């Protein structure tokens, strides 16, 4: 197995779906993003969104949860040279866009696409994997997108 196969370069992987229920939207908002359109249904109706909607940070955090739950390859499946590559931390993300509100009751499907990887000169034995991260509502409209990277120890 090559690293391109291991990372599924060019393939879009569905990470799963999540329904954003009103009480969960409010609970997240109370803790992390206490804006009125995430907290109060009546006030949200009077807002620019016209209804209760999830925080963009809530949608991004849900992407992360589902991403971590979706392994690429397990030790028993790894046939490449050396030990199974180990995923490390992310050095960050860019181009985060919340493209459309996620209203209460909406089910969102999350995906990732591995775009490429390169060796890290500053960290021998590590590679930087680039990802395209997206989420889509039940009508197929994109509601979230961002570019991310993750460090991977190889060999």
Short mmCIF file of C-alpha atoms in Angstrom, two decimals:
data_model
loop_
_atom_site.label_atom_id
_atom_site.label_comp_id
_atom_site.label_asym_id
_atom_site.label_seq_id
_atom_site.Cartn_x
_atom_site.Cartn_y
_atom_site.Cartn_z
CA UNK A 1 0.00 0.00 0.00
CA UNK A 2 1.35 3.42 -0.92
CA UNK A 3 0.92 6.54 1.19
CA UNK A 4 -1.42 7.94 -1.48
CA UNK A 5 -3.63 4.85 -1.02
CA UNK A 6 -3.36 5.09 2.76
CA UNK A 7 -4.39 8.75 2.74
CA UNK A 8 -7.10 8.13 0.07
CA UNK A 9 -5.74 10.99 -2.04
CA UNK A 10 -8.43 12.41 -4.30
CA UNK A 11 -11.28 10.44 -2.74
CA UNK A 12 -14.10 12.12 -0.87
CA UNK A 13 -14.91 10.19 2.29
CA UNK A 14 -18.30 10.61 3.95
CA UNK A 15 -17.68 10.96 7.67
CA UNK A 16 -21.31 10.68 8.72
CA UNK A 17 -24.37 12.78 9.37
CA UNK A 18 -25.66 14.69 12.36
CA UNK A 19 -29.05 16.24 13.12
CA UNK A 20 -28.81 19.58 14.91
CA UNK A 21 -31.61 19.43 17.47
CA UNK A 22 -32.88 22.66 19.10
CA UNK A 23 -31.80 21.79 22.64
CA UNK A 24 -28.30 20.76 21.53
CA UNK A 25 -27.97 24.01 19.54
CA UNK A 26 -28.93 26.02 22.61
CA UNK A 27 -26.64 24.03 24.93
CA UNK A 28 -23.63 24.54 22.65
CA UNK A 29 -24.46 28.22 22.28
CA UNK A 30 -24.81 28.77 26.04
CA UNK A 31 -21.36 27.30 26.50
CA UNK A 32 -19.45 28.64 23.47
CA UNK A 33 -21.37 31.09 21.25
CA UNK A 34 -24.14 32.88 23.17
CA UNK A 35 -25.66 34.85 20.33
CA UNK A 36 -29.43 35.31 20.41
CA UNK A 37 -30.11 33.43 17.14
CA UNK A 38 -28.47 30.32 18.68
CA UNK A 39 -30.18 30.65 22.08
CA UNK A 40 -33.76 31.85 21.80
CA UNK A 41 -36.25 30.64 19.20
CA UNK A 42 -38.49 33.73 19.39
CA UNK A 43 -35.57 36.14 19.14
CA UNK A 44 -34.05 34.03 16.35
CA UNK A 45 -37.27 34.45 14.34
CA UNK A 46 -36.74 38.23 14.49
CA UNK A 47 -33.07 37.95 13.52
CA UNK A 48 -31.47 38.03 10.08
CA UNK A 49 -31.69 34.20 10.04
CA UNK A 50 -35.44 34.01 10.70
CA UNK A 51 -35.11 30.98 12.97
CA UNK A 52 -32.98 29.11 15.46
CA UNK A 53 -29.73 27.98 13.87
CA UNK A 54 -26.57 26.22 14.99
CA UNK A 55 -23.37 28.10 15.65
CA UNK A 56 -20.85 27.72 12.86
CA UNK A 57 -18.42 26.57 15.54
CA UNK A 58 -20.92 23.83 16.43
CA UNK A 59 -20.91 22.60 12.83
CA UNK A 60 -17.10 22.74 12.67
CA UNK A 61 -16.77 20.85 15.98
CA UNK A 62 -19.16 18.20 14.68
CA UNK A 63 -16.98 17.80 11.58
CA UNK A 64 -13.97 17.22 13.86
CA UNK A 65 -15.78 14.64 15.98
CA UNK A 66 -16.89 12.67 12.93
CA UNK A 67 -13.48 13.01 11.28
CA UNK A 68 -11.71 11.49 14.27
CA UNK A 69 -14.26 8.66 14.40
CA UNK A 70 -13.53 7.74 10.77
CA UNK A 71 -10.20 5.96 10.56
CA UNK A 72 -8.43 5.82 7.22
CA UNK A 73 -6.72 2.43 7.61
CA UNK A 74 -6.25 0.19 10.63
CA UNK A 75 -3.07 -1.61 11.67
CA UNK A 76 -4.41 -4.92 10.33
CA UNK A 77 -5.11 -3.32 6.91
CA UNK A 78 -1.73 -1.56 6.60
CA UNK A 79 0.49 -3.27 4.02
CA UNK A 80 2.94 -0.45 3.39
CA UNK A 81 6.55 -0.37 4.44
CA UNK A 82 7.30 0.15 8.12
CA UNK A 83 4.83 0.71 10.94
CA UNK A 84 1.34 2.10 10.48
CA UNK A 85 1.57 5.90 10.00
CA UNK A 86 0.49 7.84 13.10
CA UNK A 87 -1.69 10.92 12.92
CA UNK A 88 -0.48 13.82 15.01
CA UNK A 89 -1.78 17.32 15.60
CA UNK A 90 -3.06 19.79 13.09
CA UNK A 91 -1.00 22.93 12.49
CA UNK A 92 -4.23 24.76 11.66
CA UNK A 93 -6.84 25.51 9.05
CA UNK A 94 -7.66 28.27 6.59
CA UNK A 95 -10.47 29.51 4.40
CA UNK A 96 -13.20 28.64 6.92
CA UNK A 97 -16.60 29.53 5.47
CA UNK A 98 -20.05 29.11 6.92
CA UNK A 99 -21.98 29.27 3.67
CA UNK A 100 -25.55 28.73 4.80
CA UNK A 101 -27.29 28.62 8.20
CA UNK A 102 -27.92 25.21 9.73
CA UNK A 103 -31.42 25.48 11.18
CA UNK A 104 -32.77 23.47 14.09
CA UNK A 105 -33.81 20.00 12.94
CA UNK A 106 -31.49 20.01 9.91
CA UNK A 107 -29.39 16.93 9.18
CA UNK A 108 -25.92 17.71 7.88
CA UNK A 109 -23.55 15.27 6.16
CA UNK A 110 -19.81 15.81 6.64
CA UNK A 111 -16.99 14.88 4.25
CA UNK A 112 -13.23 15.10 3.88
CA UNK A 113 -11.07 14.88 0.78
CA UNK A 114 -7.34 14.29 1.11
CA UNK A 115 -5.66 16.55 -1.44
CA UNK A 116 -1.99 15.68 -1.08
CA UNK A 117 0.94 15.25 1.28
CA UNK A 118 4.54 16.32 1.45
CA UNK A 119 7.55 15.65 3.65
CA UNK A 120 8.30 18.19 6.36
CA UNK A 121 11.86 19.48 6.15
CA UNK A 122 11.70 20.74 9.74
CA UNK A 123 10.51 17.35 11.08
CA UNK A 124 12.21 14.38 9.42
CA UNK A 125 9.94 11.33 9.37
CA UNK A 126 6.80 13.45 9.30
CA UNK A 127 4.52 14.44 6.42
CA UNK A 128 1.96 17.21 6.11
CA UNK A 129 -1.40 15.96 4.80
CA UNK A 130 -3.72 18.57 3.23
CA UNK A 131 -7.49 18.10 3.51
CA UNK A 132 -10.59 19.74 2.08
CA UNK A 133 -13.37 19.64 4.68
CA UNK A 134 -17.03 20.15 3.81
CA UNK A 135 -20.57 19.72 5.09
CA UNK A 136 -23.88 19.60 3.22
CA UNK A 137 -27.49 20.02 4.32
CA UNK A 138 -30.34 17.69 3.38
CA UNK A 139 -30.90 19.53 0.07
CA UNK A 140 -27.25 19.06 -0.92
CA UNK A 141 -26.29 22.68 -0.34
CA UNK A 142 -22.84 23.21 1.13
CA UNK A 143 -23.07 24.76 4.60
CA UNK A 144 -19.42 24.56 5.72
CA UNK A 145 -16.02 24.39 4.08
CA UNK A 146 -12.42 24.81 5.16
CA UNK A 147 -8.94 23.64 4.29
CA UNK A 148 -7.05 21.77 6.98
CA UNK A 149 -3.76 20.00 7.48
CA UNK A 150 -2.54 17.27 9.78
CA UNK A 151 0.94 16.04 10.69
CA UNK A 152 1.53 12.32 10.08
CA UNK A 153 4.51 10.34 11.39
CA UNK A 154 5.68 7.82 8.79
CA UNK A 155 8.37 5.13 8.83
#
